[in-house]
XYZ file of C-alpha atoms in Angstrom:
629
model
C 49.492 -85.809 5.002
C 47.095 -88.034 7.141
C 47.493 -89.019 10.231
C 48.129 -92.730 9.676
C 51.102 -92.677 7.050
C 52.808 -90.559 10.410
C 51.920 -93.888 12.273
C 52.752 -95.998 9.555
C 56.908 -95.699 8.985
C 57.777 -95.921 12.915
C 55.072 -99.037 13.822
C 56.493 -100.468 10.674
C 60.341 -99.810 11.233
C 59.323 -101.240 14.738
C 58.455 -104.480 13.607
C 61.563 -104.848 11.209
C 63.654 -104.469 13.579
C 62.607 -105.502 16.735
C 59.932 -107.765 16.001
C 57.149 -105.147 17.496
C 53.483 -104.210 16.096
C 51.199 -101.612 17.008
C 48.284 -103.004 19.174
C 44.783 -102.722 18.083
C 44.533 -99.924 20.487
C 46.399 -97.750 19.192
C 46.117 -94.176 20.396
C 44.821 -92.917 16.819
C 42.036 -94.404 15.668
C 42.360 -94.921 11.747
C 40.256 -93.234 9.730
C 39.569 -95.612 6.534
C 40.013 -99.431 6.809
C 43.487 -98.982 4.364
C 45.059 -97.113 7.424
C 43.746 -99.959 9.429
C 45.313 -102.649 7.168
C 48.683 -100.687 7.230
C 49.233 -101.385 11.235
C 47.690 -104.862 11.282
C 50.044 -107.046 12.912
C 51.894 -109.532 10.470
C 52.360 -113.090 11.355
C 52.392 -116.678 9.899
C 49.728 -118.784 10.187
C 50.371 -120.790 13.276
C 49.273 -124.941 12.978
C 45.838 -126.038 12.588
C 46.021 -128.188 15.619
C 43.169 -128.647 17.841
C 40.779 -126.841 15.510
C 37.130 -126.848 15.687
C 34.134 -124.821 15.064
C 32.882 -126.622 18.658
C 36.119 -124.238 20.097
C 34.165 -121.244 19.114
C 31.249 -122.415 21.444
C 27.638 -123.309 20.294
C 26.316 -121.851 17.322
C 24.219 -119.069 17.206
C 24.147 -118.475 20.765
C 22.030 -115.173 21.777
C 25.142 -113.434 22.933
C 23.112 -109.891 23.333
C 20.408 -111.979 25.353
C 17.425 -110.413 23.471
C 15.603 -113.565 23.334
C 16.866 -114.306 19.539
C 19.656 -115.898 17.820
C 22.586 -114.601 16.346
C 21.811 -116.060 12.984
C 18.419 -114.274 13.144
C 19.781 -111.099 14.143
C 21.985 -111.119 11.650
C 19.456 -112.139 8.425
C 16.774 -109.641 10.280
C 19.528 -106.707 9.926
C 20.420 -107.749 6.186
C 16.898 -108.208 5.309
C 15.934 -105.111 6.465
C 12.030 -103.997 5.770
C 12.158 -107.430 3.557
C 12.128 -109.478 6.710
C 9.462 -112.237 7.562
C 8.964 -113.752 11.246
C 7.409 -117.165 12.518
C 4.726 -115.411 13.967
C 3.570 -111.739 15.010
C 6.236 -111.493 17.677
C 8.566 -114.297 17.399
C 12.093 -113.315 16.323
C 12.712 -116.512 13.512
C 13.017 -115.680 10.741
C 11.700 -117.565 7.982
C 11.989 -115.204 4.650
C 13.594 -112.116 2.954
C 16.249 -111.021 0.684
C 18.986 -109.287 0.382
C 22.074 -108.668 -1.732
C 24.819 -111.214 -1.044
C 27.741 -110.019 0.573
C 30.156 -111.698 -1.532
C 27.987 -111.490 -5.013
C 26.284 -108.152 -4.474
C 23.208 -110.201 -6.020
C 19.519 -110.494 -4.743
C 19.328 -113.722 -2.639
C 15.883 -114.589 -1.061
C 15.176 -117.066 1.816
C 11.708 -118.750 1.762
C 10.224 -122.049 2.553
C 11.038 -123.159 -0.798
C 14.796 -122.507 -0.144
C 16.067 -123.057 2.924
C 19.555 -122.783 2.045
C 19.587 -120.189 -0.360
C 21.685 -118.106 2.307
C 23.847 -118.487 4.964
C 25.188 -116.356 7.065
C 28.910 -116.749 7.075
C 31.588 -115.861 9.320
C 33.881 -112.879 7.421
C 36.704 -114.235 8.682
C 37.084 -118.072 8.407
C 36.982 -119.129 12.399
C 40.084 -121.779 11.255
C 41.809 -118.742 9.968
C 40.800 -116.890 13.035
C 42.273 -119.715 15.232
C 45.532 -120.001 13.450
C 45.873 -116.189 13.775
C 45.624 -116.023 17.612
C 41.619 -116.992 18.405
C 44.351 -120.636 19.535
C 45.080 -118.745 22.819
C 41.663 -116.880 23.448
C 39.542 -117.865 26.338
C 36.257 -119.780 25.395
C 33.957 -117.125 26.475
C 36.326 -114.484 23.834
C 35.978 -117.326 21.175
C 31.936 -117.388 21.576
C 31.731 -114.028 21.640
C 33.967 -113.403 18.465
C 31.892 -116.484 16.556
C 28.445 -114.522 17.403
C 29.901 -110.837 17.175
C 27.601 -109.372 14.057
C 30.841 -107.539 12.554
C 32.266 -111.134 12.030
C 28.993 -112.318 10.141
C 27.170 -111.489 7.170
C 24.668 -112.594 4.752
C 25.665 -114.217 1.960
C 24.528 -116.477 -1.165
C 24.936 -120.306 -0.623
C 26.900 -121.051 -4.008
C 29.480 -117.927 -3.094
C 30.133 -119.672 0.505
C 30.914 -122.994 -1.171
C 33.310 -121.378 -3.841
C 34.986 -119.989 -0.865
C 35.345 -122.994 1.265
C 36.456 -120.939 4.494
C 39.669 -119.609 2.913
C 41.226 -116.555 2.763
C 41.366 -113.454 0.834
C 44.709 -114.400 -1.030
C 42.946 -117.987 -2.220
C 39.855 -116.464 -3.032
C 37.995 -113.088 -3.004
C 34.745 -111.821 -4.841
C 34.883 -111.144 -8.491
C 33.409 -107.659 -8.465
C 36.045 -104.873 -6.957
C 33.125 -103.605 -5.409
C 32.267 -106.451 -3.165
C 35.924 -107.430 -2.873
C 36.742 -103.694 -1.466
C 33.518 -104.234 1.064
C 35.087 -107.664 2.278
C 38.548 -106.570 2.496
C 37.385 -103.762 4.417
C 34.962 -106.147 6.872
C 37.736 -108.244 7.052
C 40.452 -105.699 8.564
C 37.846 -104.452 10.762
C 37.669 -107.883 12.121
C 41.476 -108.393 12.296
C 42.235 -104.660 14.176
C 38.990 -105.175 16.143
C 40.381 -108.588 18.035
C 43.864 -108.351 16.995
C 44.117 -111.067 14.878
C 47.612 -111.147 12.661
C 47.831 -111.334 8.948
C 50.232 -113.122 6.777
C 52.486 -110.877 5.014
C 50.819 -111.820 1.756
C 47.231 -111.565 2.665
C 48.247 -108.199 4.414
C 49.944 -107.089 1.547
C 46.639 -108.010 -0.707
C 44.492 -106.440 1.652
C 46.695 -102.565 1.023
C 46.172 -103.715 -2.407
C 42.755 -104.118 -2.901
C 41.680 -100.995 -0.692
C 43.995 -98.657 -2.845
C 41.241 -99.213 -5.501
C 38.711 -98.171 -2.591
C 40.631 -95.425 -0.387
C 37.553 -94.000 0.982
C 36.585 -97.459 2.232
C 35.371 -96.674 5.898
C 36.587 -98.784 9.267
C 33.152 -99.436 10.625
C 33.171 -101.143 14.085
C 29.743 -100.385 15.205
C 26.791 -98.796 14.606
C 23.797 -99.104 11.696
C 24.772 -101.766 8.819
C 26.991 -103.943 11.424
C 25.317 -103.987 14.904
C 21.979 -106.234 15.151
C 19.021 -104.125 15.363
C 16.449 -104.481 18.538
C 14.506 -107.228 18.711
C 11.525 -106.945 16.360
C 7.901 -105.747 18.283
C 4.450 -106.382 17.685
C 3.623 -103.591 15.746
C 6.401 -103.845 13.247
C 6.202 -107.794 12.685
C 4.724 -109.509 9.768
C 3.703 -112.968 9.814
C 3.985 -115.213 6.855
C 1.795 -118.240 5.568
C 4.321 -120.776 5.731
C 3.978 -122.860 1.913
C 3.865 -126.324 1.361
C 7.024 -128.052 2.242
C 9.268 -128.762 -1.278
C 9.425 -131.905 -2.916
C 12.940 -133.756 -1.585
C 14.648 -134.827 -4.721
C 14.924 -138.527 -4.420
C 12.204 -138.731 -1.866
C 8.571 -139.861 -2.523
C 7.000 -137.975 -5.274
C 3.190 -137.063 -4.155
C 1.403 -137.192 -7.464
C -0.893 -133.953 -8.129
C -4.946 -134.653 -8.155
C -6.008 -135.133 -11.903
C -7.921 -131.957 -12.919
C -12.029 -131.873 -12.754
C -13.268 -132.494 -16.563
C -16.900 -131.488 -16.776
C -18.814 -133.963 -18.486
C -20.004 -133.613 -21.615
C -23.055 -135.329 -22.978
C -22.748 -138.053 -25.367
C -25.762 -139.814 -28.181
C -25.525 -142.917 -28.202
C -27.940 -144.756 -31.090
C -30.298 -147.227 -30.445
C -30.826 -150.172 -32.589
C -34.664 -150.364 -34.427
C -36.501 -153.610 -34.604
C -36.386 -154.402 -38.720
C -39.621 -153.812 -40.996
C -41.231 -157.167 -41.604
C -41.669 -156.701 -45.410
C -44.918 -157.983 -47.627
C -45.267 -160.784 -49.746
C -44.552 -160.719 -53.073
C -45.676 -162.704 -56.010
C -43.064 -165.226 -57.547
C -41.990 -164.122 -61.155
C -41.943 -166.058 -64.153
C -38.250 -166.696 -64.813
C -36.405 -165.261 -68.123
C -33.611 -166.680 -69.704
C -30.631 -165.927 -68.145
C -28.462 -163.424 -70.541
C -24.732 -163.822 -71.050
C -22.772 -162.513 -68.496
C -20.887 -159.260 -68.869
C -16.825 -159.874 -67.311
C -16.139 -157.588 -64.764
C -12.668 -155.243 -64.910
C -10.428 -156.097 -62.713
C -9.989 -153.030 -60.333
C -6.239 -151.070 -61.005
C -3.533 -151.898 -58.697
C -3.522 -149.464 -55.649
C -0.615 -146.491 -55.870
C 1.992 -147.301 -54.236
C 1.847 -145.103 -50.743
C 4.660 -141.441 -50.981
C 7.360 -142.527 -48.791
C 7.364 -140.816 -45.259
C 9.092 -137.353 -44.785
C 12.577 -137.464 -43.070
C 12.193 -135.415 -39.954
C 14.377 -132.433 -39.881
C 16.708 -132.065 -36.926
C 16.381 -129.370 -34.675
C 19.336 -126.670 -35.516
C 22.471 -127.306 -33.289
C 23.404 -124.045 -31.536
C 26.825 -122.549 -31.337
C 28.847 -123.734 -28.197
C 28.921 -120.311 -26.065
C 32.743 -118.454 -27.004
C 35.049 -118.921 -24.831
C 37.022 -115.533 -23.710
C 40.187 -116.171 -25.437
C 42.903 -115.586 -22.477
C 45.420 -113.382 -24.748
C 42.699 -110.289 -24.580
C 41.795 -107.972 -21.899
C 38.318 -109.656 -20.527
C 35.637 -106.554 -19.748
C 34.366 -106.704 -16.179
C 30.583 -105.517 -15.172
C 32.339 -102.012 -13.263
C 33.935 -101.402 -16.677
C 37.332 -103.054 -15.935
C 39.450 -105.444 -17.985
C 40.896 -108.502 -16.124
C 43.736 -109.633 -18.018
C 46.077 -112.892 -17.554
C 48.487 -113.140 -19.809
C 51.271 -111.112 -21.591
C 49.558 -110.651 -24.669
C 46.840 -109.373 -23.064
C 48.301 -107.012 -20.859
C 50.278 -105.571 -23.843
C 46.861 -105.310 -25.956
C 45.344 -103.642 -22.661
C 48.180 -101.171 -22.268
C 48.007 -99.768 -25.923
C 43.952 -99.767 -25.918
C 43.985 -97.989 -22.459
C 42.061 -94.428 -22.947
C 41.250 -91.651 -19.662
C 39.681 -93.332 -16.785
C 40.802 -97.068 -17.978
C 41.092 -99.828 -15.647
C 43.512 -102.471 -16.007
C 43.144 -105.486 -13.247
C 46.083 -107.525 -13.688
C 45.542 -111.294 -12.273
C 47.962 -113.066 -10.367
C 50.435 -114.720 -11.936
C 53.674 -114.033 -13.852
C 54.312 -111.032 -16.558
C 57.834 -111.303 -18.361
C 59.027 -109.348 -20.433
C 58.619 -105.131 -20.741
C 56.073 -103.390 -20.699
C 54.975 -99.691 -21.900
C 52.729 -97.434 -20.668
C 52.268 -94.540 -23.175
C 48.859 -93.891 -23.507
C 47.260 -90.561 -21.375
C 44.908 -90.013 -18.916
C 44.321 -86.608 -17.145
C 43.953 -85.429 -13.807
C 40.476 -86.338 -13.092
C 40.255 -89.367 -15.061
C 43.874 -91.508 -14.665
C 44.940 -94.692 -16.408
C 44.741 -97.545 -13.383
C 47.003 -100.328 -13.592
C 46.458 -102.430 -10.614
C 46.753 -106.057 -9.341
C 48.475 -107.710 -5.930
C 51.160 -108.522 -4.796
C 50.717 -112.259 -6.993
C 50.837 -110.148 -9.961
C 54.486 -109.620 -10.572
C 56.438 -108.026 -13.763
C 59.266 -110.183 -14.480
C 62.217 -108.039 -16.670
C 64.275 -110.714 -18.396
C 67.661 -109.181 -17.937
C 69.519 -107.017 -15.090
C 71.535 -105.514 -17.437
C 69.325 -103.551 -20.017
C 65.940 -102.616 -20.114
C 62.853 -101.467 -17.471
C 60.674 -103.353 -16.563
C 57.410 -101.153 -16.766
C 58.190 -97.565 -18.636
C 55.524 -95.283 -17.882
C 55.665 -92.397 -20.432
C 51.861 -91.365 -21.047
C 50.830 -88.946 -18.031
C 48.447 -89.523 -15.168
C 48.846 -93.290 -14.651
C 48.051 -94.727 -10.860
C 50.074 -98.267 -10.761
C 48.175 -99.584 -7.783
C 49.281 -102.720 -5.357
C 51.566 -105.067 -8.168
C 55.100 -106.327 -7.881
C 58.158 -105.384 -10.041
C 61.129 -107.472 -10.035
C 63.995 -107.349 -12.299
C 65.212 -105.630 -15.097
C 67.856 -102.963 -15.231
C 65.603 -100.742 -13.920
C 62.673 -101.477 -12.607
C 60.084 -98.847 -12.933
C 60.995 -95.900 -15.431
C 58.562 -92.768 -15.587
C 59.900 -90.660 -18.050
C 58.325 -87.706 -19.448
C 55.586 -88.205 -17.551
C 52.916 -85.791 -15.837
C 51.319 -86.621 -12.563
C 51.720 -90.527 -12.456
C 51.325 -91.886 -9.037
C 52.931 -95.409 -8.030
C 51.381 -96.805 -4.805
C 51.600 -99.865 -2.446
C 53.859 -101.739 -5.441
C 56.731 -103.676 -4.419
C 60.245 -103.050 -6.466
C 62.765 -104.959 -5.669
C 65.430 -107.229 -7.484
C 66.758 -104.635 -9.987
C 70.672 -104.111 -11.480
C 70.366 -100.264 -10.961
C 67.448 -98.056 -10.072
C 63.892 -99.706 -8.397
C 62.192 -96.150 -9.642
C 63.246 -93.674 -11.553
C 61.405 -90.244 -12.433
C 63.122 -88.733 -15.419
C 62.989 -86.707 -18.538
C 60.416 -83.396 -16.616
C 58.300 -86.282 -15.068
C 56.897 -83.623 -12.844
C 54.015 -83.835 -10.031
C 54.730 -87.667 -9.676
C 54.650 -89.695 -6.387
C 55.455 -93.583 -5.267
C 53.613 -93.714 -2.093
C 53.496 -96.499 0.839
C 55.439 -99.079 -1.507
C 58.188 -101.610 -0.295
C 61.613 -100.657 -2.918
C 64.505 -103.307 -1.550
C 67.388 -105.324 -2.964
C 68.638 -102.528 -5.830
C 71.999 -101.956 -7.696
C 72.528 -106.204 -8.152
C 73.988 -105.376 -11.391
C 76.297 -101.763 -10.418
C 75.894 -100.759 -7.044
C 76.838 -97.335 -7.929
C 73.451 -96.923 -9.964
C 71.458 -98.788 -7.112
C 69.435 -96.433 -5.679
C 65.796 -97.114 -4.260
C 64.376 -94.211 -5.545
C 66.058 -91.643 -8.473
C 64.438 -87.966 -9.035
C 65.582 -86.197 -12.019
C 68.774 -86.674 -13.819
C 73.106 -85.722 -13.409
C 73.911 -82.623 -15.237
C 75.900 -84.810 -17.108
C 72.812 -86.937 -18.978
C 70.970 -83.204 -19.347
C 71.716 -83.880 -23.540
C 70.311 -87.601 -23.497
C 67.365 -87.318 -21.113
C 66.125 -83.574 -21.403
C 67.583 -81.892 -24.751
C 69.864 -80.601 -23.232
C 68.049 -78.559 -20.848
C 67.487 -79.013 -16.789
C 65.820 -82.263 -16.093
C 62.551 -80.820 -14.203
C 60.780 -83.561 -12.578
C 59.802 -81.541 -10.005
C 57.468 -82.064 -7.292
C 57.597 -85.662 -7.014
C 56.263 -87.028 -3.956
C 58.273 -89.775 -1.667
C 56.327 -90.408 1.363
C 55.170 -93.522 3.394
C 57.639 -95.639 1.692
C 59.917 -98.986 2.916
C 63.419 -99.099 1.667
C 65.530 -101.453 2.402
C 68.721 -102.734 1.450
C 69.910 -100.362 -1.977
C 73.251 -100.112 -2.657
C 73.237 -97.179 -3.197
C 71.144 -94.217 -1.619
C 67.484 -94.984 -1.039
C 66.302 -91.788 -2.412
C 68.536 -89.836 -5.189
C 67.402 -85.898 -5.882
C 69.038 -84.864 -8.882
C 70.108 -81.376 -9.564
C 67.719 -78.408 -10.442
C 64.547 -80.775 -9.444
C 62.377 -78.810 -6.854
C 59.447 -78.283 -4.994
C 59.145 -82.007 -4.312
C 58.721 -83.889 -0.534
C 60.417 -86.774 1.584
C 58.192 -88.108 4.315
C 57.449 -90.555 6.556
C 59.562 -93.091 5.078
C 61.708 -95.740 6.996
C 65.343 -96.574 5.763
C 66.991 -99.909 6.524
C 70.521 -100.659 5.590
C 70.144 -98.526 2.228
C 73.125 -96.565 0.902
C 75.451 -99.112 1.928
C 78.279 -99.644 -0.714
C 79.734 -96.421 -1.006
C 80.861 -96.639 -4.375
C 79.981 -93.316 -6.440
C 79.448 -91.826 -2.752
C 76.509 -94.299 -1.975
C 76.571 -93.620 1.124
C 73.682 -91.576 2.398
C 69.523 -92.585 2.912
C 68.837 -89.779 0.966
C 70.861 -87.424 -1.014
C 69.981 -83.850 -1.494
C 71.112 -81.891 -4.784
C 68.190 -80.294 -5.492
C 66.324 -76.990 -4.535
C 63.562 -76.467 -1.560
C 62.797 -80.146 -1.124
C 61.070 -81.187 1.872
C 62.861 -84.050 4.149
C 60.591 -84.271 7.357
C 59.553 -87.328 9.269
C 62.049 -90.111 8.559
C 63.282 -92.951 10.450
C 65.598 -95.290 10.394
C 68.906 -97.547 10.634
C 72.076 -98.689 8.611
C 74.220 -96.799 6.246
C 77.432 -96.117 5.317
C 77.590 -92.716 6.385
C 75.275 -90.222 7.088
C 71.539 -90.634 7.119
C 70.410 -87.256 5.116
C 73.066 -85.292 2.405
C 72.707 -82.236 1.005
C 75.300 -81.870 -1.651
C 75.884 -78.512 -3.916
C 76.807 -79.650 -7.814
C 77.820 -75.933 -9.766
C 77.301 -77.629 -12.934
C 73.705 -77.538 -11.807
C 73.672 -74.164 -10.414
C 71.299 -71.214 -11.067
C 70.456 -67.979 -10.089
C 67.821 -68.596 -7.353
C 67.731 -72.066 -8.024
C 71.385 -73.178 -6.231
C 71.607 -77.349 -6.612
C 71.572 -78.547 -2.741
C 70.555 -75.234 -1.190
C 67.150 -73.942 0.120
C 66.211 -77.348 1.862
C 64.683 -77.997 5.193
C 65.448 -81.177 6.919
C 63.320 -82.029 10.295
C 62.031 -84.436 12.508
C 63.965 -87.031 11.037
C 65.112 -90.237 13.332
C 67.645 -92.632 13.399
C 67.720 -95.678 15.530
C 71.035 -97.037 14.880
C 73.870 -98.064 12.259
C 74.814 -94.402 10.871
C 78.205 -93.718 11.889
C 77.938 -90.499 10.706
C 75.434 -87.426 11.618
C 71.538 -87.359 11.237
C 72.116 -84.849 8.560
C 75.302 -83.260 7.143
C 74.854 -80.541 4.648
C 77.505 -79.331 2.240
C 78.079 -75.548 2.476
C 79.368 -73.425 -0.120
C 82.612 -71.740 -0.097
C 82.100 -68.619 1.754
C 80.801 -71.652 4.540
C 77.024 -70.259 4.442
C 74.286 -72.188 3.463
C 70.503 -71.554 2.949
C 69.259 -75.410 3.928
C 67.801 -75.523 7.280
C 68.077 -78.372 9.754
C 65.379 -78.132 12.534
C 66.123 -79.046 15.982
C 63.403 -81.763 16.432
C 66.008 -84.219 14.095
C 67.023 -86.890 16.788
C 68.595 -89.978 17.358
C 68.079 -92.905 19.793
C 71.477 -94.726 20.081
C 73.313 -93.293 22.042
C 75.321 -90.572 19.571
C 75.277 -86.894 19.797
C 76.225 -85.960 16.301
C 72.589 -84.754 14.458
C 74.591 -82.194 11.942
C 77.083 -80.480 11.114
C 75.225 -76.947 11.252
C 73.268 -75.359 13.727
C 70.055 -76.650 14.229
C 67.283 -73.802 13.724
């Protein structure tokens, strides 16, 4: 368990409750810009008022005071070994490429193109102001504008598709680039302690799930501007001619040098003066002989009809009810159809991007991946599964093994997400919320599963009874419908980092004979609340050497953390609601009852231990109902 999800649940349960955020200086230092993202503060965007670029001071200023620009520092760190100077010595620059930020394509600045590249500010400096640059001093607001972390190099016709706004408007096509500006962009955010929007925060978790090794880079080579270029290392360029304007005056080119070539040219003779001749004795003229008329001329073969050019095809057009294959080996899909057609086709190490927008319906995931090469199913928080009715159905059924649903929303339906007989699927950073009973619900021997750092609220709108936030396994009672008859083993299932709020009834179910599995780190507000089929608990225990460790929270009905023995579930060595440790839980107000109360068997022994680091900070004494150990 890292270090951050520990931070997570408490910073998080902070600013639910009390309106509180963890500063950017926190004591631990995240690790990968995803931790980051999870403690950026959340905030709406305040008014535009007063807004100008001119607040942010002049533009590229030489905040370092090495005698160059920001704007050439910047292009001379992107350009790298590609960079061209002014002159030997001068710190312009005037050419080089580089890949685009935003496009991960080559983009070259020359004479010839000017604006070919820009270097743009990462985070939009009117999004920056509306996030809390408003109340910065002007020397902060100059310093953020020129700091190199803010500002990278990027193509011209990316910049204008982005018109300055933010990552849930617009965000690069590639996952590749979108993972490198979501990550640039929370570096900003913790860096100056900026807020995010709950959506944009929300896409940000969302897009770095599909990069979790994304670093948090502050400083050092790739982001700070390197020294100012010296003799030895600069290059000077021939500047070109300048480029023809369009619409300005058109300088015509020289005409090309023909050699001559010699021409003959005749020269007209004087005529022969001719002799005299002797006058002949005339003859009788004979009869003259009628000439033929000469035939008619042919009449000329008409002129050839010219033959048109061939008329290509229009280009296809990607028909919006199929999956659409990305260059990283993706599908983006948009509709229903298409996600249906994507689910079925899906093979080991498939990636399903689902765009924003609305899925209704249900949907089935039954095809397998393995362990090293899951079925992805991801999207943000805009991408929301609809279920049509609160009183039947799920809303996504996972059955194939090793799926990874990544960052989407699930609303509806009578349940919302089902995994059933399935091995080693993983749900993380989705929301759940809106459903008539269960928000998730591992069933049927779905073993070595996990929902991690989701958001599972407003369950059980149909029966409360059924409304939990999270279900493991199933009653003894559904043993014949679920798992032929046999213990439902979905053990080892994974509950950690989670918010859940507001189920009706417990936030976290464990079922009977289920084992092995963890409950961490998770923060509980107002869940377990109805009390109707003893809904009354966070979490319910009835299964065997479960983990509960690191859990805060408020508002119940009862207790915070059960442990309840069900002998229709009971085993030799395997006892339903025994062999559990519960520790270094919290609760911070609304639970009448104890921290944890555990249900002992008859004899009044049990063999669940409840640590004594399991506290509470309002005021009550009453952390269990056994001895702490």
């Amino acid at each position: 368990m890292s270090a951050s999800r520990r931070l997570l649940v408490p910073a998080l349960l902070g600013a639910l409750v009390v309106g509180g955020a963890p500063p950017a200086s926190a004591a631990s230092t995240p690790y990968t810009a995803r931790d980051a993202a999870k403690h950026l503060r959340v905030g709406a965007y305040a008014a535009g008022t007063g807004f100008s670029a001119a607040r942010f001071g002049r533009a590229w200023q030489d905040v370092d005071r090495n005698g160059c620009s920001t704007r050439d520092d910047v292009l001379r760190r992107d350009f790298g070994r590609t960079v061209r100077f002014r002159r030997t010595g001068s710190c312009v620059v005037v050419a080089g490429s580089a890949a685009s930020f935003y496009s991960g394509r080559k983009v070259a600045l020359s004479a010839a193109h000017p604006a070919a590249v820009v270097v743009e500010h990462v985070v939009p400096l009117e999004q920056a102001w509306r996030s809390g640059a408003r109340s910065w001093s002007p020397a902060k607001r100059a310093a953020f504008a020129n700091d190199p972390l803010e500002l990278a190099t990027a193509d011209a016709a990316s910049v204008r598709a982005r018109r300055g706004r933010d990552l849930t408007s617009w965000r690069p096509a590639s996952r590749t680039r979108a993972c490198a500006l979501a990550g640039r962009e929370t570096a900003v955010l913790w860096k100056y302690g900026l807020s995010a929007t709950a959506k944009e925060k929300a896409l940000l978790l969302s897009l770095l799930s599909s990069c979790p090794r994304q670093s948090l880079v502050l400083a050092g080579p790739g982001v700070d501007a390197p020294a100012r270029p010296g003799m030895a290392t600069s290059t000077p360029v021939q500047q070109p001619a300048p480029p023809v304007v369009p619409g300005g005056p058109v300088v015509p080119s020289p005409a090309p040098t023909v050699p001559a070539v010699p021409t003959t040219v005749p020269v007209p003779q004087p005529a022969p003066v001719p002799a005299p001749t002797p006058t002949p004795t005339p003859a009788p003229a004979p009869a003259p002989t009628p000439t033929p008329e000469p035939a008619p001329p042919a009449d000329p073969a008409p002129p050839s009809e010219p033959v048109p050019p061939p008329v290509p095809d229009p280009p296809a057009q990607p028909d919006p009810d199929s999956p659409v294959p990305q260059p990283d080996g993706s599908v983006l899909v948009s509709t229903v159809k298409a996600l249906r057609t994507a689910l079925a086709a899906a093979v080991p190490g498939s990636v399903i991007d689902l765009a924003d927008g609305t899925y209704a319906g249900s949907f089935d995931a039954k095809a397998d991946g393995t362990a090293d090469a899951p079925i992805t199913l991801l999207g943000g928080r805009g991408a929301v599964l609809v279920g049509t009715s609160l009183r039947s159905g799920s809303v996504l059924t996972v059955t194939g093994d090793h799926w990874h649903v990544v960052g989407l929303s699930v609303t509806g339906g009578q349940k919302g997400v089902l995994v059933d007989g399935s091995q080693g699927t993983v749900l993380e950073d989705v929301e759940v919320s809106g459903s008539g009973n269960e928000g998730v619900h591992f069933r049927g021997g779905s073993a070595d599963g996990a929902v991690l750092d989701s958001y599972v609220h407003d369950t059980g709108l149909q029966e409360k009874k059924f409304g939990e936030g999270v279900y493991v396994g199933s009653a003894v009672t559904n043993w014949g419908k679920y798992s032929h008859g046999l213990p439902d083993r979905s053990d080892r299932v994974r509950v950690e980092g989670n918010l859940i709020a507001r189920t009706q009834a417990e936030g976290v179910d464990i079922k009977e004979r289920t084992t092995g599995g963890t409950v961490a780190h998770n923060a509980f507000l107002d869940a377990g609340t109805s009390d109707e089929n003893s809904a009354d608990s966070w979490v319910d225990v009835k299964g065997y050497a479960w983990s509960i460790t690191d859990n805060s929270g408020s508002g119940t009905f009862a207790d915070a953390l059960q442990s309840h023995r069900v002998l229709g579930g009971d085993a030799p060595g395997e006892p339903s609601g025994e062999g559990n440790v519960f520790s270094r839980n919290t609760v911070s107000g609304g639970v009448p009852g104890y921290v944890v109360r555990i249900e002992k068997g008859a004899n009044g022994v049990t063999t669940n231990r409840v640590t004594c680091d399991n506290t509470r900070t309002d005021g009550s004494a009453e952390i269990s109902n056994v001895a702490c150990g």
